[in-house]
mmCIF file of C-alpha atoms in Angstrom:
data_model
loop_
_atom_site.group_PDB
_atom_site.id
_atom_site.type_symbol
_atom_site.label_atom_id
_atom_site.label_comp_id
_atom_site.label_asym_id
_atom_site.label_seq_id
_atom_site.Cartn_x
_atom_site.Cartn_y
_atom_site.Cartn_z
ATOM 1 C CA MET C 501 0.000 0.000 0.000
ATOM 2 C CA GLY C 502 2.943 2.260 0.672
ATOM 3 C CA HIS C 503 3.992 1.953 -2.990
ATOM 4 C CA ILE C 504 0.519 3.054 -4.165
ATOM 5 C CA ASP C 505 0.481 6.004 -1.753
ATOM 6 C CA ALA C 506 3.687 7.231 -3.319
ATOM 7 C CA LEU C 507 1.861 7.509 -6.665
ATOM 8 C CA ILE C 508 -0.987 9.655 -5.269
ATOM 9 C CA PRO C 509 -0.367 13.440 -5.380
ATOM 10 C CA ASN C 510 0.383 14.802 -1.873
ATOM 11 C CA HIS C 511 -2.138 17.633 -2.116
ATOM 12 C CA LEU C 512 -5.071 15.199 -2.353
ATOM 13 C CA ARG C 513 -6.791 14.316 0.903
ATOM 14 C CA GLY C 514 -9.760 12.323 2.161
ATOM 15 C CA LEU C 515 -12.368 11.485 -0.473
ATOM 16 C CA GLU C 516 -10.181 12.787 -3.299
ATOM 17 C CA ARG C 517 -7.463 10.251 -2.387
ATOM 18 C CA VAL C 518 -10.074 7.431 -2.420
ATOM 19 C CA VAL C 519 -11.322 8.485 -5.874
ATOM 20 C CA TRP C 520 -7.746 8.666 -7.178
ATOM 21 C CA LEU C 521 -6.970 5.227 -5.747
ATOM 22 C CA LEU C 522 -10.057 3.701 -7.418
ATOM 23 C CA PHE C 523 -9.071 5.283 -10.752
ATOM 24 C CA PHE C 524 -5.546 3.853 -10.395
ATOM 25 C CA VAL C 525 -6.873 0.330 -9.659
ATOM 26 C CA LEU C 526 -9.277 0.446 -12.636
ATOM 27 C CA LEU C 527 -6.486 1.631 -14.942
ATOM 28 C CA CYS C 528 -4.212 -1.239 -13.882
ATOM 29 C CA SER C 529 -7.031 -3.773 -14.326
ATOM 30 C CA ALA C 530 -7.733 -2.543 -17.866
ATOM 31 C CA ARG C 531 -4.073 -2.908 -18.787
ATOM 32 C CA LEU C 532 -4.001 -6.469 -17.454
ATOM 33 C CA LEU C 533 -7.113 -7.423 -19.406
ATOM 34 C CA SER C 534 -5.744 -5.978 -22.639
ATOM 35 C CA ALA C 535 -2.382 -7.735 -22.304
ATOM 36 C CA PRO C 536 -1.737 -10.649 -24.697
ATOM 37 C CA CYS C 537 -3.088 -13.914 -23.274
ATOM 38 C CA LEU C 538 -0.900 -16.928 -24.047
ATOM 39 C CA SER C 539 -2.457 -20.358 -24.275
ATOM 40 C CA LYS C 540 -0.977 -23.455 -22.708
ATOM 41 C CA MET C 541 1.020 -23.940 -25.889
ATOM 42 C CA SER C 542 4.505 -22.530 -26.209
ATOM 43 C CA THR C 543 4.908 -18.995 -27.574
ATOM 44 C CA ASN C 544 5.624 -20.470 -31.024
ATOM 45 C CA ASN C 545 2.268 -22.261 -30.973
ATOM 46 C CA THR C 546 -0.077 -19.388 -30.140
ATOM 47 C CA ILE C 547 -0.847 -19.655 -33.857
ATOM 48 C CA LEU C 548 -2.200 -23.015 -35.032
ATOM 49 C CA ARG C 549 -0.257 -23.830 -38.185
ATOM 50 C CA VAL C 550 -2.247 -26.077 -40.510
ATOM 51 C CA ALA C 551 -0.569 -27.512 -43.617
ATOM 52 C CA THR C 552 -2.024 -29.279 -46.633
ATOM 53 C CA TYR C 553 -0.041 -31.486 -48.985
ATOM 54 C CA MET C 554 -3.134 -32.601 -50.913
ATOM 55 C CA CYS C 555 -3.325 -29.807 -53.472
ATOM 56 C CA PRO C 556 -3.935 -29.413 -56.357
ATOM 57 C CA GLY C 557 -5.601 -32.850 -56.270
ATOM 58 C CA MET C 558 -8.067 -31.280 -53.837
ATOM 59 C CA PRO C 559 -9.123 -27.616 -54.041
ATOM 60 C CA VAL C 560 -7.170 -25.394 -51.656
ATOM 61 C CA GLU C 561 -10.458 -23.679 -50.791
ATOM 62 C CA TYR C 562 -11.453 -26.793 -48.834
ATOM 63 C CA TYR C 563 -8.464 -26.452 -46.521
ATOM 64 C CA GLU C 564 -8.948 -22.691 -46.265
ATOM 65 C CA PHE C 565 -12.469 -23.428 -45.094
ATOM 66 C CA LEU C 566 -11.287 -25.926 -42.455
ATOM 67 C CA ALA C 567 -8.632 -23.493 -41.196
ATOM 68 C CA GLU C 568 -11.285 -20.782 -40.866
ATOM 69 C CA TYR C 569 -13.619 -23.158 -39.047
ATOM 70 C CA LEU C 570 -10.955 -24.321 -36.572
ATOM 71 C CA GLU C 571 -9.970 -20.729 -35.838
ATOM 72 C CA HIS C 572 -13.614 -19.924 -35.100
ATOM 73 C CA GLU C 573 -14.182 -22.982 -32.898
ATOM 74 C CA LEU C 574 -10.872 -22.991 -31.026
ATOM 75 C CA GLY C 575 -10.447 -19.247 -30.627
ATOM 76 C CA ILE C 576 -6.857 -19.585 -31.833
ATOM 77 C CA ARG C 577 -5.458 -17.737 -34.820
ATOM 78 C CA THR C 578 -4.960 -20.320 -37.575
ATOM 79 C CA GLU C 579 -2.688 -20.104 -40.587
ATOM 80 C CA LEU C 580 -2.728 -22.402 -43.620
ATOM 81 C CA LEU C 581 0.505 -23.585 -45.221
ATOM 82 C CA TYR C 582 0.286 -25.052 -48.713
ATOM 83 C CA SER C 583 2.849 -27.258 -50.422
ATOM 84 C CA SER C 584 2.385 -29.102 -53.708
ATOM 85 C CA ARG C 585 6.014 -30.266 -53.878
ATOM 86 C CA SER C 586 6.178 -32.283 -50.653
ATOM 87 C CA LYS C 587 4.165 -35.305 -49.576
ATOM 88 C CA GLY C 588 4.087 -34.181 -45.941
ATOM 89 C CA PRO C 589 6.024 -32.434 -43.150
ATOM 90 C CA ASN C 590 9.747 -33.005 -43.699
ATOM 91 C CA ILE C 591 11.220 -34.145 -40.379
ATOM 92 C CA THR C 592 14.847 -33.825 -41.506
ATOM 93 C CA ARG C 593 14.127 -30.237 -42.528
ATOM 94 C CA GLY C 594 12.606 -29.426 -39.148
ATOM 95 C CA ASP C 595 8.974 -29.117 -40.223
ATOM 96 C CA GLN C 596 7.929 -30.516 -36.829
ATOM 97 C CA ASP C 597 8.775 -27.033 -35.513
ATOM 98 C CA ARG C 598 6.631 -25.309 -38.145
ATOM 99 C CA VAL C 599 3.544 -27.521 -38.624
ATOM 100 C CA ASP C 600 0.907 -28.373 -35.999
ATOM 101 C CA LEU C 601 -1.737 -30.130 -38.093
ATOM 102 C CA ALA C 602 -1.316 -31.619 -41.569
ATOM 103 C CA PHE C 603 -3.455 -33.163 -44.296
ATOM 104 C CA VAL C 604 -1.518 -35.865 -46.151
ATOM 105 C CA SER C 605 -2.158 -38.787 -48.499
ATOM 106 C CA THR C 606 -2.659 -42.322 -47.215
ATOM 107 C CA VAL C 607 0.613 -43.464 -48.797
ATOM 108 C CA ALA C 608 2.522 -40.585 -47.183
ATOM 109 C CA TYR C 609 1.020 -41.397 -43.781
ATOM 110 C CA LEU C 610 1.788 -45.119 -44.003
ATOM 111 C CA GLU C 611 5.325 -44.640 -45.320
ATOM 112 C CA GLU C 612 6.433 -41.651 -43.248
ATOM 113 C CA TYR C 613 4.291 -41.024 -40.169
ATOM 114 C CA ARG C 614 2.797 -44.210 -38.728
ATOM 115 C CA SER C 615 5.764 -45.008 -36.454
ATOM 116 C CA SER C 616 5.119 -44.420 -32.752
ATOM 117 C CA SER C 617 8.421 -42.518 -32.577
ATOM 118 C CA CYS C 618 7.355 -40.077 -35.297
ATOM 119 C CA PRO C 619 6.648 -36.504 -34.076
ATOM 120 C CA PHE C 620 3.308 -36.668 -35.927
ATOM 121 C CA HIS C 621 0.456 -39.007 -35.022
ATOM 122 C CA LEU C 622 -2.854 -39.858 -36.682
ATOM 123 C CA LEU C 623 -5.816 -37.723 -35.648
ATOM 124 C CA PRO C 624 -8.658 -40.300 -35.366
ATOM 125 C CA VAL C 625 -11.016 -38.333 -37.604
ATOM 126 C CA GLY C 626 -11.854 -38.787 -41.284
ATOM 127 C CA ALA C 627 -14.115 -37.182 -43.878
ATOM 128 C CA VAL C 628 -17.456 -38.690 -44.884
ATOM 129 C CA THR C 629 -17.817 -38.128 -48.637
ATOM 130 C CA VAL C 630 -20.661 -38.368 -51.140
ATOM 131 C CA HIS C 631 -20.119 -40.571 -54.200
ATOM 132 C CA PRO C 632 -22.468 -40.205 -57.202
ATOM 133 C CA THR C 633 -23.218 -43.956 -57.422
ATOM 134 C CA LYS C 634 -22.107 -45.357 -54.051
ATOM 135 C CA GLY C 635 -23.713 -42.802 -51.767
ATOM 136 C CA SER C 636 -22.283 -41.541 -48.474
ATOM 137 C CA LEU C 637 -19.244 -43.268 -47.005
ATOM 138 C CA LEU C 638 -16.254 -42.801 -44.721
ATOM 139 C CA GLY C 639 -13.384 -42.438 -47.206
ATOM 140 C CA TYR C 640 -13.554 -42.362 -51.000
ATOM 141 C CA TYR C 641 -13.418 -44.511 -54.130
ATOM 142 C CA SER C 642 -11.018 -44.989 -56.996
ATOM 143 C CA ASP C 643 -12.996 -43.865 -60.057
ATOM 144 C CA ILE C 644 -12.219 -45.103 -63.574
ATOM 145 C CA VAL C 645 -13.219 -42.311 -65.955
ATOM 146 C CA VAL C 646 -13.247 -42.538 -69.745
ATOM 147 C CA HIS C 647 -13.785 -39.969 -72.467
ATOM 148 C CA ARG C 648 -17.229 -39.972 -74.067
ATOM 149 C CA ASP C 649 -15.693 -40.999 -77.406
ATOM 150 C CA VAL C 650 -14.806 -44.448 -76.031
ATOM 151 C CA LYS C 651 -17.603 -45.014 -73.517
ATOM 152 C CA ASP C 652 -19.768 -47.028 -75.949
ATOM 153 C CA ARG C 653 -17.095 -49.687 -76.390
ATOM 154 C CA VAL C 654 -16.028 -49.743 -72.717
ATOM 155 C CA LYS C 655 -18.539 -51.850 -70.798
ATOM 156 C CA GLU C 656 -16.124 -53.114 -68.144
ATOM 157 C CA PHE C 657 -12.506 -52.620 -67.116
ATOM 158 C CA TYR C 658 -11.258 -55.344 -69.494
ATOM 159 C CA ASP C 659 -12.494 -53.227 -72.425
ATOM 160 C CA ILE C 660 -9.974 -50.504 -71.535
ATOM 161 C CA ARG C 661 -7.215 -52.676 -73.017
ATOM 162 C CA GLY C 662 -5.239 -50.675 -75.568
ATOM 163 C CA CYS C 663 -6.442 -47.265 -74.335
ATOM 164 C CA LYS C 664 -4.206 -44.300 -73.554
ATOM 165 C CA PHE C 665 -4.073 -44.234 -69.741
ATOM 166 C CA VAL C 666 -3.188 -41.446 -67.318
ATOM 167 C CA HIS C 667 -2.744 -41.583 -63.553
ATOM 168 C CA ALA C 668 -1.684 -39.011 -60.972
ATOM 169 C CA ARG C 669 1.765 -40.191 -59.847
ATOM 170 C CA GLU C 670 3.774 -43.279 -59.117
ATOM 171 C CA ASN C 671 2.769 -43.797 -55.488
ATOM 172 C CA SER C 672 -0.873 -42.718 -55.659
ATOM 173 C CA LEU C 673 -3.038 -45.271 -53.869
ATOM 174 C CA ALA C 674 -6.189 -44.584 -55.918
ATOM 175 C CA SER C 675 -4.710 -44.097 -59.379
ATOM 176 C CA ASN C 676 -1.505 -46.178 -59.387
ATOM 177 C CA ARG C 677 -1.224 -48.852 -56.686
ATOM 178 C CA LEU C 678 -4.817 -50.039 -56.997
ATOM 179 C CA VAL C 679 -4.543 -50.289 -60.807
ATOM 180 C CA LEU C 680 -1.308 -52.268 -60.534
ATOM 181 C CA ARG C 681 -2.955 -54.706 -58.125
ATOM 182 C CA MET C 682 -5.920 -55.139 -60.472
ATOM 183 C CA LEU C 683 -3.627 -55.823 -63.439
ATOM 184 C CA LYS C 684 -1.674 -58.327 -61.349
ATOM 185 C CA GLN C 685 -4.879 -60.149 -60.409
ATOM 186 C CA MET C 686 -5.863 -60.224 -64.084
ATOM 187 C CA GLY C 687 -2.487 -61.661 -65.064
ATOM 188 C CA GLU C 688 -1.673 -58.458 -66.962
ATOM 189 C CA ASP C 689 1.067 -55.848 -66.773
ATOM 190 C CA ALA C 690 1.664 -52.296 -68.022
ATOM 191 C CA SER C 691 1.390 -53.478 -71.641
ATOM 192 C CA PHE C 692 -2.376 -53.677 -71.031
ATOM 193 C CA PHE C 693 -2.464 -49.973 -71.974
ATOM 194 C CA SER C 694 -1.198 -48.563 -75.270
ATOM 195 C CA ASP C 695 0.283 -45.523 -73.531
ATOM 196 C CA ILE C 696 0.830 -44.569 -69.868
ATOM 197 C CA GLN C 697 1.338 -41.040 -68.580
ATOM 198 C CA ALA C 698 1.619 -39.494 -65.104
ATOM 199 C CA SER C 699 -0.102 -36.114 -64.840
ATOM 200 C CA GLY C 700 1.127 -35.105 -61.379
ATOM 201 C CA ASP C 701 -2.278 -34.911 -59.685
ATOM 202 C CA HIS C 702 -5.863 -36.141 -60.042
ATOM 203 C CA MET C 703 -7.276 -32.856 -61.350
ATOM 204 C CA SER C 704 -4.703 -32.800 -64.150
ATOM 205 C CA SER C 705 -5.545 -36.416 -65.039
ATOM 206 C CA ILE C 706 -9.196 -35.448 -65.484
ATOM 207 C CA GLU C 707 -8.190 -32.467 -67.635
ATOM 208 C CA MET C 708 -6.122 -34.761 -69.867
ATOM 209 C CA VAL C 709 -9.148 -36.967 -70.530
ATOM 210 C CA VAL C 710 -11.342 -33.935 -71.236
ATOM 211 C CA SER C 711 -8.756 -32.603 -73.723
ATOM 212 C CA LYS C 712 -8.339 -36.084 -75.320
ATOM 213 C CA LYS C 713 -4.675 -36.370 -74.368
ATOM 214 C CA ALA C 714 -5.728 -39.580 -72.647
ATOM 215 C CA GLU C 715 -8.736 -41.859 -73.052
ATOM 216 C CA VAL C 716 -8.976 -43.185 -69.515
ATOM 217 C CA ALA C 717 -7.951 -41.941 -66.078
ATOM 218 C CA VAL C 718 -8.159 -43.509 -62.643
ATOM 219 C CA VAL C 719 -8.698 -40.792 -60.043
ATOM 220 C CA ASP C 720 -9.715 -40.083 -56.464
ATOM 221 C CA SER C 721 -13.535 -39.868 -56.424
ATOM 222 C CA LEU C 722 -13.415 -36.791 -54.189
ATOM 223 C CA SER C 723 -11.175 -35.036 -56.711
ATOM 224 C CA LEU C 724 -13.598 -35.936 -59.499
ATOM 225 C CA SER C 725 -16.602 -34.638 -57.566
ATOM 226 C CA ASN C 726 -14.861 -31.351 -56.825
ATOM 227 C CA TYR C 727 -13.683 -31.012 -60.419
ATOM 228 C CA LEU C 728 -17.225 -31.443 -61.751
ATOM 229 C CA THR C 729 -18.612 -29.024 -59.163
ATOM 230 C CA ARG C 730 -16.343 -26.314 -60.567
ATOM 231 C CA HIS C 731 -16.340 -27.446 -64.199
ATOM 232 C CA TYR C 732 -19.902 -28.743 -64.520
ATOM 233 C CA TYR C 733 -19.927 -27.909 -68.249
ATOM 234 C CA GLN C 734 -17.293 -30.635 -68.811
ATOM 235 C CA GLN C 735 -19.480 -33.406 -67.421
ATOM 236 C CA PRO C 736 -20.751 -34.509 -70.879
ATOM 237 C CA GLU C 737 -17.121 -35.205 -71.875
ATOM 238 C CA LEU C 738 -16.633 -37.755 -69.088
ATOM 239 C CA HIS C 739 -18.124 -41.132 -68.260
ATOM 240 C CA LEU C 740 -17.703 -42.889 -64.915
ATOM 241 C CA GLN C 741 -17.063 -46.476 -65.987
ATOM 242 C CA VAL C 742 -16.541 -48.207 -62.633
ATOM 243 C CA SER C 743 -15.480 -47.463 -59.053
ATOM 244 C CA TRP C 744 -13.152 -49.504 -56.834
ATOM 245 C CA GLY C 745 -13.056 -49.325 -53.079
ATOM 246 C CA PRO C 746 -13.851 -47.872 -50.725
ATOM 247 C CA LEU C 747 -10.444 -46.535 -49.709
ATOM 248 C CA PRO C 748 -9.700 -45.043 -46.264
ATOM 249 C CA PRO C 749 -10.209 -41.323 -45.630
ATOM 250 C CA HIS C 750 -7.328 -38.986 -46.316
ATOM 251 C CA PRO C 751 -5.341 -38.900 -43.054
ATOM 252 C CA ILE C 752 -5.003 -35.907 -40.756
ATOM 253 C CA ILE C 753 -1.883 -35.922 -38.590
ATOM 254 C CA PHE C 754 -1.077 -33.752 -35.579
ATOM 255 C CA ASN C 755 2.166 -32.641 -34.000
ATOM 256 C CA THR C 756 2.799 -34.520 -30.745
ATOM 257 C CA LYS C 757 4.061 -31.247 -29.214
ATOM 258 C CA LEU C 758 0.488 -29.954 -29.119
ATOM 259 C CA PRO C 759 -1.177 -30.171 -25.691
ATOM 260 C CA ALA C 760 -3.492 -33.170 -25.379
ATOM 261 C CA ASP C 761 -6.479 -30.980 -24.513
ATOM 262 C CA LEU C 762 -6.019 -28.945 -27.704
ATOM 263 C CA VAL C 763 -5.771 -32.100 -29.833
ATOM 264 C CA LYS C 764 -9.024 -33.274 -28.245
ATOM 265 C CA ARG C 765 -10.690 -29.944 -29.008
ATOM 266 C CA ILE C 766 -9.579 -30.131 -32.651
ATOM 267 C CA GLU C 767 -10.981 -33.663 -32.903
ATOM 268 C CA GLU C 768 -14.292 -32.705 -31.291
ATOM 269 C CA SER C 769 -14.597 -29.576 -33.446
ATOM 270 C CA LEU C 770 -14.275 -31.578 -36.663
ATOM 271 C CA LEU C 771 -16.673 -34.283 -35.460
ATOM 272 C CA SER C 772 -19.331 -31.679 -34.659
ATOM 273 C CA LEU C 773 -18.922 -29.627 -37.857
ATOM 274 C CA GLN C 774 -21.924 -31.240 -39.572
ATOM 275 C CA LYS C 775 -24.129 -30.040 -36.720
ATOM 276 C CA LYS C 776 -23.230 -26.372 -37.213
ATOM 277 C CA PRO C 777 -25.656 -24.434 -39.461
ATOM 278 C CA GLY C 778 -23.822 -22.390 -42.047
ATOM 279 C CA TRP C 779 -20.614 -24.361 -41.690
ATOM 280 C CA LYS C 780 -22.354 -27.618 -42.659
ATOM 281 C CA GLU C 781 -23.649 -26.171 -45.926
ATOM 282 C CA ARG C 782 -20.231 -24.803 -46.850
ATOM 283 C CA LEU C 783 -18.641 -28.198 -46.153
ATOM 284 C CA GLU C 784 -21.125 -29.936 -48.443
ATOM 285 C CA ASN C 785 -19.910 -27.761 -51.334
ATOM 286 C CA PHE C 786 -16.826 -30.014 -51.345
ATOM 287 C CA SER C 787 -18.868 -33.265 -51.540
ATOM 288 C CA ILE C 788 -18.183 -33.912 -47.853
ATOM 289 C CA THR C 789 -21.056 -34.256 -45.388
ATOM 290 C CA GLY C 790 -19.094 -34.411 -42.138
ATOM 291 C CA PHE C 791 -16.405 -36.191 -40.166
ATOM 292 C CA HIS C 792 -16.405 -39.525 -38.362
ATOM 293 C CA LYS C 793 -14.160 -41.318 -35.884
ATOM 294 C CA THR C 794 -11.367 -43.415 -37.385
ATOM 295 C CA SER C 795 -8.439 -45.506 -36.176
ATOM 296 C CA PHE C 796 -5.323 -47.114 -37.607
ATOM 297 C CA ASP C 797 -7.487 -50.145 -38.484
ATOM 298 C CA ASN C 798 -9.079 -48.100 -41.286
ATOM 299 C CA TYR C 799 -5.729 -48.201 -43.112
ATOM 300 C CA LEU C 800 -4.986 -51.938 -42.898
ATOM 301 C CA GLU C 801 -6.354 -52.706 -46.364
ATOM 302 C CA ALA C 802 -4.278 -49.869 -47.827
ATOM 303 C CA ILE C 803 -1.194 -51.495 -46.276
ATOM 304 C CA ASP C 804 -2.117 -54.751 -48.023
ATOM 305 C CA ILE C 805 -2.401 -52.933 -51.372
ATOM 306 C CA LEU C 806 1.001 -51.282 -50.954
ATOM 307 C CA GLU C 807 2.663 -54.541 -49.955
ATOM 308 C CA ALA C 808 1.099 -56.431 -52.874
ATOM 309 C CA THR C 809 2.404 -53.886 -55.394
ATOM 310 C CA GLN C 810 5.752 -52.833 -53.914
ATOM 311 C CA SER C 811 7.697 -54.596 -56.692
ATOM 312 C CA LEU C 812 5.397 -53.357 -59.487
ATOM 313 C CA SER C 813 5.489 -50.170 -61.524
ATOM 314 C CA PHE C 814 4.427 -48.647 -64.826
ATOM 315 C CA GLY C 815 6.819 -47.589 -67.524
ATOM 316 C CA ILE C 816 5.908 -43.945 -66.943
ATOM 317 C CA THR C 817 5.998 -40.954 -69.243
ATOM 318 C CA TYR C 818 5.586 -37.821 -67.119
ATOM 319 C CA TYR C 819 3.371 -35.335 -68.822
#
């Protein structure tokens, strides 16, 4: 109290000193309330850093939407990092100090991040998607799409023999590994197709069929749905011949440095998204109806596919 008295002008007495003291206390309280409030995370993590490695196969707007939603629900400023050149956070480069939450492919998760010693773990949440012929499901399908010029002679997958084929990239689960397993089961190899090209991503594969640079593409069904949502006028050029699957949902991984309570809040926020008016409708614009609980068991079949095709490959021409 002696320290406060020293701050009160000496000429003030009685009631005036009380009023001055109250003003001083209110001023100090206001300054405390306006001071930056740090969460339980370290100073570096007062911003939630979300990264996607799924573009351009998926529209970046989808991940911008999720970052906006998480910022709203968690009350934590959220930034989105976007990389089309990497398959996920690079541990040797120190990305574990720059990324808190990441969206990666199934192959990237299984090859790089499933170890218990990895600084990233699986968030047990996956997207429920809408497929045009299969309905709503946890995960997605591998869609075989042909150009309209060949659809009349392609009644089943065997009829694709001799077609010009395009897939996304060498280690794509939906467009490469699954096709290689099917050819193996049929007793066929890469010579089944007259020409094989790798486009780099699912959206580009679809574009190559539309422009007749390829006759058939095998793509992620979620990529196809989002492509047709934005390029609806191209739908007459494409024919969905068959769908394989379902495949597990695209994994979400979190940095193990995040506090457990924050990880739980992220999980609960995603699981409740479909119950939030306004947010739910925006999510459905990406052919996703909500999120559902997952576990490592959802990825066991994908492991079988990778193991069955680890010695197989296409003779690839990169477009």
